[in-house]
Tab-separated table of C-alpha atoms and ligand atoms in Angstrom:
chain	number	residue	atom	x	y	z
J	1	MET	CA	-20.949	-18.833	11.593
J	2	LEU	CA	-19.582	-21.353	14.095
J	3	ILE	CA	-16.087	-22.735	13.615
J	4	LYS	CA	-15.498	-25.757	15.872
J	5	ASN	CA	-12.419	-27.526	17.276
J	6	ILE	CA	-9.907	-25.088	15.853
J	7	SER	CA	-6.538	-23.961	17.340
J	8	VAL	CA	-6.319	-20.172	17.782
J	9	LEU	CA	-3.607	-17.576	18.394
J	10	TYR	CA	-5.719	-15.606	20.812
J	11	GLY	CA	-5.694	-12.002	22.040
J	12	SER	CA	-2.949	-9.396	22.180
J	13	ASP	CA	-0.319	-11.922	23.294
J	14	LEU	CA	-1.232	-14.445	20.544
J	15	LYS	CA	-1.789	-17.101	23.186
J	16	TYR	CA	-2.011	-20.567	21.660
J	17	LEU	CA	-5.354	-22.240	22.415
J	18	SER	CA	-5.187	-25.810	21.189
J	19	SER	CA	-8.881	-26.471	20.521
J	20	VAL	CA	-11.771	-24.044	20.878
J	21	ASP	CA	-14.980	-22.994	19.124
J	22	VAL	CA	-15.219	-19.578	17.484
J	23	ARG	CA	-18.529	-17.865	16.788
J	24	VAL	CA	-18.490	-15.128	14.135
J	25	SER	CA	-21.451	-12.820	13.970
J	26	GLY	CA	-21.660	-10.111	11.338
J	27	GLN	CA	-18.202	-8.555	11.012
J	28	TYR	CA	-16.986	-9.610	14.452
J	29	PHE	CA	-15.743	-12.507	16.566
J	30	LYS	CA	-18.443	-12.959	19.160
J	31	GLN	CA	-17.548	-15.946	21.315
J	32	ILE	CA	-14.355	-17.934	21.630
J	33	ARG	CA	-14.423	-20.848	24.054
J	34	LYS	CA	-14.863	-24.597	24.301
J	35	SER	CA	-18.139	-26.394	23.556
J	36	LEU	CA	-20.309	-23.717	21.943
J	37	ARG	CA	-23.651	-25.062	20.786
J	38	VAL	CA	-24.672	-24.548	17.189
J	39	ALA	CA	-27.748	-22.317	16.863
J	40	SER	CA	-30.542	-23.216	14.498
J	41	LYS	CA	-29.784	-22.276	10.858
J	42	GLU	CA	-26.224	-21.340	11.835
J	43	GLU	CA	-23.448	-22.435	9.436
J	44	CYS	CA	-21.111	-24.784	11.313
J	45	TYR	CA	-17.669	-26.001	10.298
J	46	ASP	CA	-15.526	-28.654	11.992
J	47	CYS	CA	-11.964	-27.288	11.749
J	48	GLU	CA	-9.995	-29.960	13.583
J	49	GLY	CA	-6.400	-29.781	12.338
J	50	PHE	CA	-6.541	-26.094	11.469
J	51	LEU	CA	-5.039	-23.038	13.132
J	52	MET	CA	-6.694	-19.601	13.103
J	53	ILE	CA	-4.310	-16.653	13.236
J	54	PRO	CA	-5.045	-12.913	12.916
J	55	GLY	CA	-5.078	-11.648	9.310
J	56	PHE	CA	-1.844	-9.924	8.380
J	57	VAL	CA	-1.719	-6.172	8.187
J	58	ASN	CA	0.638	-5.037	5.477
J	59	ALA	CA	1.440	-1.710	7.091
J	60	HIS	CA	3.172	-0.055	4.136
J	61	THR	CA	2.580	-0.507	0.413
J	62	HIS	CA	2.669	1.437	-2.792
J	63	ILE	CA	0.491	-0.802	-4.964
J	64	GLY	CA	0.265	2.045	-7.540
J	65	ASP	CA	3.552	0.889	-9.084
J	66	SER	CA	2.426	-2.734	-9.512
J	67	LEU	CA	2.785	-2.496	-13.280
J	68	ALA	CA	6.468	-1.524	-13.062
J	69	LYS	CA	7.718	-4.802	-11.531
J	70	ASP	CA	11.515	-5.032	-11.543
J	71	LEU	CA	12.106	-2.101	-13.875
J	72	GLY	CA	15.243	-0.050	-13.206
J	73	LEU	CA	17.040	-2.732	-11.202
J	74	GLU	CA	20.324	-1.103	-12.146
J	75	LEU	CA	19.350	2.265	-10.611
J	76	ASP	CA	19.869	3.437	-7.045
J	77	ALA	CA	17.010	4.236	-4.655
J	78	GLU	CA	16.844	7.982	-5.528
J	79	GLN	CA	16.866	7.250	-9.266
J	80	ARG	CA	14.099	4.672	-8.879
J	81	ILE	CA	11.648	6.227	-6.418
J	82	HIS	CA	12.334	9.939	-6.011
J	83	PRO	CA	8.875	11.577	-6.111
J	84	ILE	CA	9.928	14.097	-8.802
J	85	SER	CA	12.888	12.705	-10.703
J	86	GLY	CA	12.550	8.944	-10.167
J	87	LEU	CA	11.817	6.295	-12.792
J	88	LYS	CA	8.645	5.332	-10.920
J	89	HIS	CA	7.209	8.812	-11.245
J	90	ARG	CA	7.898	8.810	-15.002
J	91	ILE	CA	6.262	5.408	-15.443
J	92	LEU	CA	3.162	6.278	-13.397
J	93	SER	CA	2.600	9.615	-15.115
J	94	THR	CA	2.832	8.097	-18.619
J	95	SER	CA	0.843	4.888	-18.051
J	96	LYS	CA	-2.750	4.372	-19.034
J	97	PRO	CA	-4.977	4.763	-15.949
J	98	SER	CA	-6.868	1.538	-16.793
J	99	HIS	CA	-3.554	-0.398	-16.759
J	100	LEU	CA	-2.640	1.081	-13.410
J	101	VAL	CA	-6.051	0.035	-12.045
J	102	ASP	CA	-5.810	-3.527	-13.402
J	103	PHE	CA	-2.394	-4.152	-11.824
J	104	MET	CA	-3.383	-2.511	-8.536
J	105	ARG	CA	-6.376	-4.850	-8.385
J	106	ASN	CA	-4.129	-7.840	-9.041
J	107	ALA	CA	-1.892	-6.766	-6.160
J	108	CYS	CA	-4.907	-6.711	-3.806
J	109	VAL	CA	-6.075	-10.150	-4.948
J	110	SER	CA	-2.520	-11.455	-4.485
J	111	MET	CA	-2.361	-10.006	-0.977
J	112	ILE	CA	-5.648	-11.679	0.087
J	113	ARG	CA	-4.354	-15.054	-1.190
J	114	LYS	CA	-1.327	-14.527	1.068
J	115	GLY	CA	-3.397	-13.800	4.155
J	116	ILE	CA	-3.219	-10.020	4.106
J	117	THR	CA	-6.553	-8.749	5.294
J	118	THR	CA	-5.634	-5.018	5.698
J	119	PHE	CA	-3.121	-2.936	3.834
J	120	ILE	CA	-2.007	0.647	4.365
J	121	ASP	CA	-1.120	2.291	1.094
J	122	PHE	CA	0.794	5.446	0.307
J	123	ARG	CA	-1.084	6.635	-2.745
J	124	GLU	CA	0.612	9.130	-4.979
J	125	GLY	CA	-1.045	11.200	-7.681
J	126	GLY	CA	-3.318	13.454	-5.614
J	127	ILE	CA	-7.091	13.096	-5.920
J	128	ASP	CA	-6.802	11.299	-9.270
J	129	GLY	CA	-4.521	8.729	-7.642
J	130	ILE	CA	-7.073	8.076	-4.918
J	131	ASN	CA	-9.837	7.676	-7.468
J	132	LEU	CA	-7.759	5.037	-9.264
J	133	ILE	CA	-7.078	2.918	-6.168
J	134	GLN	CA	-10.707	3.143	-5.128
J	135	LYS	CA	-11.688	1.846	-8.550
J	136	ALA	CA	-9.167	-0.975	-8.241
J	137	ILE	CA	-10.478	-2.199	-4.866
J	138	ARG	CA	-14.161	-1.736	-5.569
J	139	HIS	CA	-14.972	-5.445	-5.789
J	140	VAL	CA	-12.032	-6.837	-3.832
J	141	PRO	CA	-12.909	-7.682	-0.197
J	142	ILE	CA	-9.641	-6.451	1.349
J	143	ARG	CA	-9.622	-3.791	4.104
J	144	PRO	CA	-7.813	-0.739	2.695
J	145	VAL	CA	-6.289	2.227	4.552
J	146	ILE	CA	-5.531	4.799	1.868
J	147	LEU	CA	-3.105	7.586	2.674
J	148	GLY	CA	-3.120	10.157	-0.148
J	149	ARG	CA	-0.870	13.089	-0.831
J	150	LEU	CA	-0.766	16.264	-2.859
J	151	GLU	CA	1.471	16.165	-5.898
J	152	TYR	CA	3.409	19.021	-4.371
J	153	TYR	CA	7.082	18.746	-3.629
J	154	GLN	CA	9.369	21.627	-2.724
J	155	ASP	CA	12.895	22.130	-3.986
J	156	LYS	CA	15.795	22.541	-1.595
J	157	ARG	CA	15.647	26.346	-1.698
J	158	SER	CA	11.962	26.415	-0.739
J	159	VAL	CA	12.638	24.015	2.146
J	160	LYS	CA	15.511	26.227	3.343
J	161	GLN	CA	13.417	29.375	3.069
J	162	ASN	CA	10.514	27.727	4.832
J	163	VAL	CA	8.045	28.441	2.032
J	164	PRO	CA	4.432	27.711	3.150
J	165	LEU	CA	1.878	25.583	1.336
J	166	PRO	CA	0.260	27.697	-1.426
J	167	LYS	CA	-3.390	28.600	-1.036
J	168	SER	CA	-4.531	26.583	-4.048
J	169	LYS	CA	-2.896	23.496	-2.564
J	170	ARG	CA	-4.602	24.057	0.787
J	171	ILE	CA	-8.010	23.913	-0.915
J	172	GLU	CA	-6.965	20.776	-2.827
J	173	LEU	CA	-5.790	19.172	0.402
J	174	GLN	CA	-9.232	19.609	2.005
J	175	GLN	CA	-10.808	17.893	-0.977
J	176	LEU	CA	-8.239	15.112	-0.967
J	177	LEU	CA	-8.682	14.340	2.726
J	178	ARG	CA	-12.399	13.967	2.267
J	179	LYS	CA	-11.710	11.052	-0.091
J	180	CYS	CA	-9.151	9.012	1.921
J	181	ASP	CA	-8.015	7.942	5.357
J	182	GLY	CA	-5.141	10.354	5.776
J	183	LEU	CA	-1.804	11.565	4.474
J	184	GLY	CA	1.206	9.524	3.331
J	185	ILE	CA	4.023	12.050	2.890
J	186	SER	CA	7.072	11.189	0.758
J	187	GLY	CA	9.580	12.680	3.178
J	188	SER	CA	10.726	15.747	5.066
J	189	ASN	CA	13.362	16.740	2.521
J	190	GLU	CA	10.673	17.765	0.008
J	191	ASN	CA	8.634	19.734	2.565
J	192	SER	CA	9.428	22.880	4.575
J	193	ASP	CA	8.776	23.118	8.298
J	194	SER	CA	5.784	25.300	7.511
J	195	VAL	CA	4.257	22.686	5.147
J	196	LEU	CA	4.838	19.836	7.611
J	197	ARG	CA	3.239	21.878	10.406
J	198	TYR	CA	0.302	22.675	8.154
J	199	TYR	CA	-0.262	18.975	7.443
J	200	SER	CA	0.040	18.196	11.135
J	201	LYS	CA	-3.184	20.056	11.936
J	202	PHE	CA	-5.399	17.459	10.299
J	203	LYS	CA	-6.930	14.817	12.535
J	204	LYS	CA	-6.759	11.927	10.064
J	205	ILE	CA	-3.903	9.384	9.961
J	206	LYS	CA	-0.541	10.912	9.061
J	207	ALA	CA	2.582	9.018	8.041
J	208	ILE	CA	5.891	9.803	6.432
J	209	HIS	CA	8.987	8.047	5.089
J	210	SER	CA	11.979	8.685	7.378
J	211	ALA	CA	15.635	7.670	7.372
J	212	GLU	CA	15.203	5.229	4.484
J	213	THR	CA	18.574	5.905	2.908
J	214	ASN	CA	21.936	7.270	3.998
J	215	GLN	CA	21.550	9.866	1.304
J	216	SER	CA	18.194	11.166	2.663
J	217	CYS	CA	19.676	11.454	6.169
J	218	LYS	CA	22.675	13.383	4.852
J	219	THR	CA	20.474	15.677	2.742
J	220	SER	CA	18.404	16.583	5.795
J	221	LYS	CA	21.479	17.447	7.876
J	222	LYS	CA	22.977	19.496	5.063
J	223	LEU	CA	19.729	21.296	4.267
J	224	THR	CA	18.394	22.006	7.745
J	225	ASN	CA	21.042	20.946	10.230
J	226	ARG	CA	18.487	18.605	11.792
J	227	THR	CA	17.996	14.856	11.401
J	228	GLU	CA	15.321	13.669	9.003
J	229	THR	CA	13.361	12.018	11.822
J	230	HIS	CA	13.527	15.152	13.942
J	231	ARG	CA	11.930	17.113	11.111
J	232	CYS	CA	9.397	14.356	10.331
J	233	LEU	CA	8.019	14.803	13.864
J	234	LEU	CA	6.759	18.266	12.809
J	235	LEU	CA	4.032	16.325	10.980
J	236	ARG	CA	2.932	14.755	14.285
J	237	PRO	CA	2.704	11.452	12.421
J	238	ASN	CA	0.958	8.289	13.616
J	239	PHE	CA	3.854	6.327	12.187
J	240	LEU	CA	7.253	6.645	10.471
J	241	VAL	CA	8.134	4.322	7.615
J	242	HIS	CA	11.622	2.699	7.430
J	243	MET	CA	13.907	4.279	10.103
J	244	THR	CA	16.605	2.058	8.625
J	245	HIS	CA	19.282	4.695	9.255
J	246	ALA	CA	17.758	6.291	12.329
J	247	SER	CA	20.014	6.934	15.313
J	248	ARG	CA	19.330	5.548	18.748
J	249	ARG	CA	18.300	9.090	19.778
J	250	ASP	CA	15.781	9.316	16.870
J	251	LEU	CA	14.270	5.968	17.846
J	252	GLN	CA	13.937	7.123	21.447
J	253	LEU	CA	12.255	10.257	20.192
J	254	ALA	CA	9.715	8.179	18.219
J	255	ALA	CA	9.039	5.962	21.219
J	256	LYS	CA	8.651	8.951	23.568
J	257	ASN	CA	6.123	10.513	21.231
J	258	LYS	CA	4.237	7.212	20.804
J	259	ILE	CA	4.940	7.168	17.093
J	260	SER	CA	4.910	3.681	15.626
J	261	ILE	CA	7.439	2.450	13.061
J	262	VAL	CA	6.895	0.378	9.902
J	263	VAL	CA	9.999	-1.492	8.770
J	264	CYS	CA	10.317	-2.795	5.218
J	265	PRO	CA	13.403	-5.021	5.369
J	266	ARG	CA	13.124	-6.769	2.030
J	267	ALA	CA	12.438	-3.499	0.212
J	268	ASN	CA	15.438	-1.827	1.883
J	269	ALA	CA	17.610	-4.808	0.998
J	270	SER	CA	16.457	-4.941	-2.604
J	271	LEU	CA	17.459	-1.273	-2.959
J	272	ALA	CA	20.815	-2.095	-1.334
J	273	GLU	CA	20.066	0.454	1.419
J	274	GLY	CA	20.680	-1.622	4.542
J	275	ILE	CA	18.547	-3.521	7.077
J	276	PRO	CA	16.405	-1.904	9.805
J	277	ASP	CA	17.632	-2.689	13.321
J	278	VAL	CA	14.418	-3.966	14.920
J	279	SER	CA	16.215	-5.126	18.081
J	280	LEU	CA	17.344	-1.545	18.679
J	281	MET	CA	13.829	-0.281	17.935
J	282	ILE	CA	12.279	-2.663	20.448
J	283	LYS	CA	14.920	-1.758	23.002
J	284	ALA	CA	14.087	1.929	22.512
J	285	GLY	CA	10.426	1.113	23.264
J	286	CYS	CA	9.022	1.564	19.737
J	287	ASN	CA	5.900	-0.165	18.425
J	288	VAL	CA	7.278	-1.946	15.330
J	289	THR	CA	5.188	-3.188	12.400
J	290	ILE	CA	6.033	-4.517	8.935
J	291	GLY	CA	5.266	-3.497	5.355
J	292	THR	CA	6.295	-4.757	1.930
J	293	ASP	CA	6.647	-1.250	0.344
J	294	ASN	CA	6.698	-0.830	-3.439
J	295	VAL	CA	5.363	-3.704	-5.555
J	296	MET	CA	7.754	-2.347	-8.192
J	297	PHE	CA	10.712	-3.908	-6.389
J	298	ASN	CA	9.266	-6.244	-3.740
J	299	SER	CA	6.432	-8.787	-3.685
J	300	PRO	CA	3.505	-8.031	-1.349
J	301	ASP	CA	4.034	-11.217	0.653
J	302	MET	CA	4.088	-10.972	4.421
J	303	PHE	CA	5.140	-14.612	4.874
J	304	ARG	CA	8.397	-13.851	3.033
J	305	GLU	CA	8.796	-10.588	4.932
J	306	LEU	CA	8.432	-12.329	8.332
J	307	ASP	CA	10.900	-15.047	7.464
J	308	TYR	CA	13.446	-12.585	6.122
J	309	LEU	CA	13.143	-10.171	9.017
J	310	TRP	CA	13.457	-12.932	11.622
J	311	LYS	CA	16.566	-14.509	10.142
J	312	VAL	CA	18.385	-11.392	9.027
J	313	SER	CA	17.831	-9.661	12.387
J	314	MET	CA	19.179	-12.611	14.361
J	315	GLY	CA	22.022	-13.127	11.902
J	316	MET	CA	23.033	-9.501	11.996
J	317	LYS	CA	22.943	-9.055	15.774
J	318	LYS	CA	24.005	-12.615	16.638
J	319	SER	CA	21.201	-12.751	19.222
J	320	ARG	CA	17.902	-14.605	19.273
J	321	ILE	CA	14.468	-13.059	18.698
J	322	ASP	CA	11.285	-14.849	19.752
J	323	PRO	CA	9.300	-15.594	16.531
J	324	LYS	CA	6.144	-14.467	18.409
J	325	THR	CA	7.674	-10.978	18.576
J	326	ILE	CA	8.006	-10.981	14.762
J	327	LEU	CA	4.462	-12.330	14.253
J	328	LYS	CA	3.043	-9.577	16.477
J	329	MET	CA	4.571	-6.990	14.179
J	330	ALA	CA	2.348	-8.235	11.339
J	331	THR	CA	-0.811	-8.367	13.442
J	332	VAL	CA	-1.297	-6.992	16.969
J	333	ASN	CA	1.194	-4.137	16.640
J	334	ALA	CA	-0.468	-2.941	13.457
J	335	GLY	CA	-3.762	-2.543	15.354
J	336	LYS	CA	-1.864	-0.329	17.815
J	337	LEU	CA	-0.325	1.619	14.936
J	338	LEU	CA	-3.793	2.374	13.568
J	339	ARG	CA	-5.031	3.038	17.109
J	340	ASN	CA	-7.797	0.532	16.312
J	341	LYS	CA	-8.483	-1.825	19.210
J	342	LYS	CA	-10.721	-3.996	17.012
J	343	LEU	CA	-8.016	-4.793	14.452
J	344	GLY	CA	-5.061	-7.168	14.418
J	345	MET	CA	-6.087	-9.778	16.952
J	346	ILE	CA	-8.588	-12.591	17.522
J	347	GLN	CA	-10.652	-11.808	20.585
J	348	GLU	CA	-14.333	-11.343	21.423
J	349	ASN	CA	-15.743	-8.236	19.600
J	350	THR	CA	-12.715	-7.625	17.375
J	351	LEU	CA	-13.081	-7.608	13.583
J	352	ALA	CA	-13.268	-11.128	12.205
J	353	ASP	CA	-10.194	-10.886	9.995
J	354	CYS	CA	-8.155	-14.093	10.104
J	355	ILE	CA	-6.211	-16.750	8.261
J	356	ILE	CA	-7.035	-20.401	8.613
J	357	ILE	CA	-3.884	-22.452	8.266
J	358	ASP	CA	-3.772	-26.200	7.643
J	359	LYS	CA	-1.463	-27.547	10.348
J	360	ARG	CA	-1.248	-30.909	8.573
J	361	THR	CA	0.249	-29.617	5.364
J	362	ILE	CA	3.600	-31.317	4.637
J	363	ASP	CA	5.568	-28.064	5.081
J	364	LEU	CA	4.248	-27.531	8.630
J	365	ALA	CA	3.537	-30.929	10.183
J	366	PRO	CA	4.357	-31.706	12.899
J	367	MET	CA	3.855	-28.164	14.241
J	368	HIS	CA	5.810	-27.962	17.480
J	369	ASN	CA	6.008	-24.167	17.621
J	370	PRO	CA	3.125	-22.368	15.881
J	371	TYR	CA	4.904	-18.996	15.911
J	372	ALA	CA	8.047	-20.321	14.236
J	373	SER	CA	5.872	-22.320	11.810
J	374	ILE	CA	4.043	-19.232	10.629
J	375	VAL	CA	7.087	-16.958	10.606
J	376	HIS	CA	9.447	-19.142	8.570
J	377	ARG	CA	7.686	-22.186	7.162
J	378	ALA	CA	4.175	-21.213	6.113
J	379	SER	CA	3.367	-19.811	2.687
J	380	GLU	CA	0.131	-19.191	0.813
J	381	ASN	CA	0.095	-22.977	0.103
J	382	ALA	CA	-0.712	-23.618	3.800
J	383	ILE	CA	-3.754	-21.347	3.746
J	384	LYS	CA	-7.118	-23.077	3.811
J	385	ALA	CA	-9.151	-19.854	3.921
J	386	VAL	CA	-8.935	-16.156	4.583
J	387	ILE	CA	-11.805	-14.420	6.377
J	388	ILE	CA	-12.248	-10.649	6.211
J	389	GLY	CA	-14.994	-8.890	8.156
J	390	GLY	CA	-16.666	-12.226	8.958
J	391	LYS	CA	-16.862	-13.365	5.320
J	392	ILE	CA	-14.761	-15.926	3.495
J	393	ALA	CA	-12.652	-13.803	1.125
J	394	HIS	CA	-10.476	-16.627	-0.197
J	395	GLY	CA	-10.493	-20.426	-0.041
J	396	THR	CA	-13.023	-22.667	1.671
J	397	ILE	CA	-13.583	-24.089	5.147
M	1	LIG	ZN1	7.319	3.626	0.841
């Protein structure tokens, strides 16, 4: 496929190229430069007036609760999403599996329409939970990263007494990891040091919620005399989710250990749990990415997430942030988080995952700053097409 005369946000610095030709071959971008000649029998599209940007990576979701949209608005975070006692757990465990699958599939279709080409999901429900999400995405062309978990949560006494993972669960864990991309752990307060260390031995992707609420931070201190983040590091995670209440020291610890962070600002705000301090995270040297978290209480829309994060961060700190920095969090930085050099940017030999934006749409024209345009003006209405793995997954060009 040859896409001619298109503007591109190119490479790891999202450099704006005003008009180039892009050749896609198989799953990859092959050539990006001016005046490429169309080969015989090659599909060729003139895309004058369009802008190609990397597909968004939604770095943290729980699409499993898509059927529980806006239930329990009156409850606090613990009451809504605690893995044992929360409303979400009760709803998921009593819902018909076919309903769960239908609404998970809808969430994936919705994400593609909004330019999300990869999503990283924390999938509850053990092996059964993984089977359900795999069924949901079977015919949906999105790129999934599925992080499963055992339905095994320790009480406070077991955490204090450092109870190890039972043998039966160790066997189940092996089976689970064969079916997914890694582990998405609910938090350190439900797992002893021994269990976290056991999980840490596996080579697949590991991630964990950390410092999401004031309450979870206090619980960790009270239970173990250590910060939640400090204990989460026992997992040797690839990334920590939230860090909304992390101290400067905890952020420095994450940066030093090359552990990425996923912030979920709209989800935190909708639970009335604060706003992550991305300026402080960047200052500490962290690789910051963005996720939309639970569909139950937040829409899986990265355009809205970018806009919200940009404005609320500048408003809170009374200092400016370059919109390109925010856009990188949804693209380039997520490739770094997954340690996948072929994901998250448009460059020769990277995966051909991208969004084609119509620059002439009334919401965007005239586009004087493409980064600001994407971060706070664009919506799914501005999308002409979404390409995933070299194929048009949504729209037309
Ligand atoms: Zn989460």
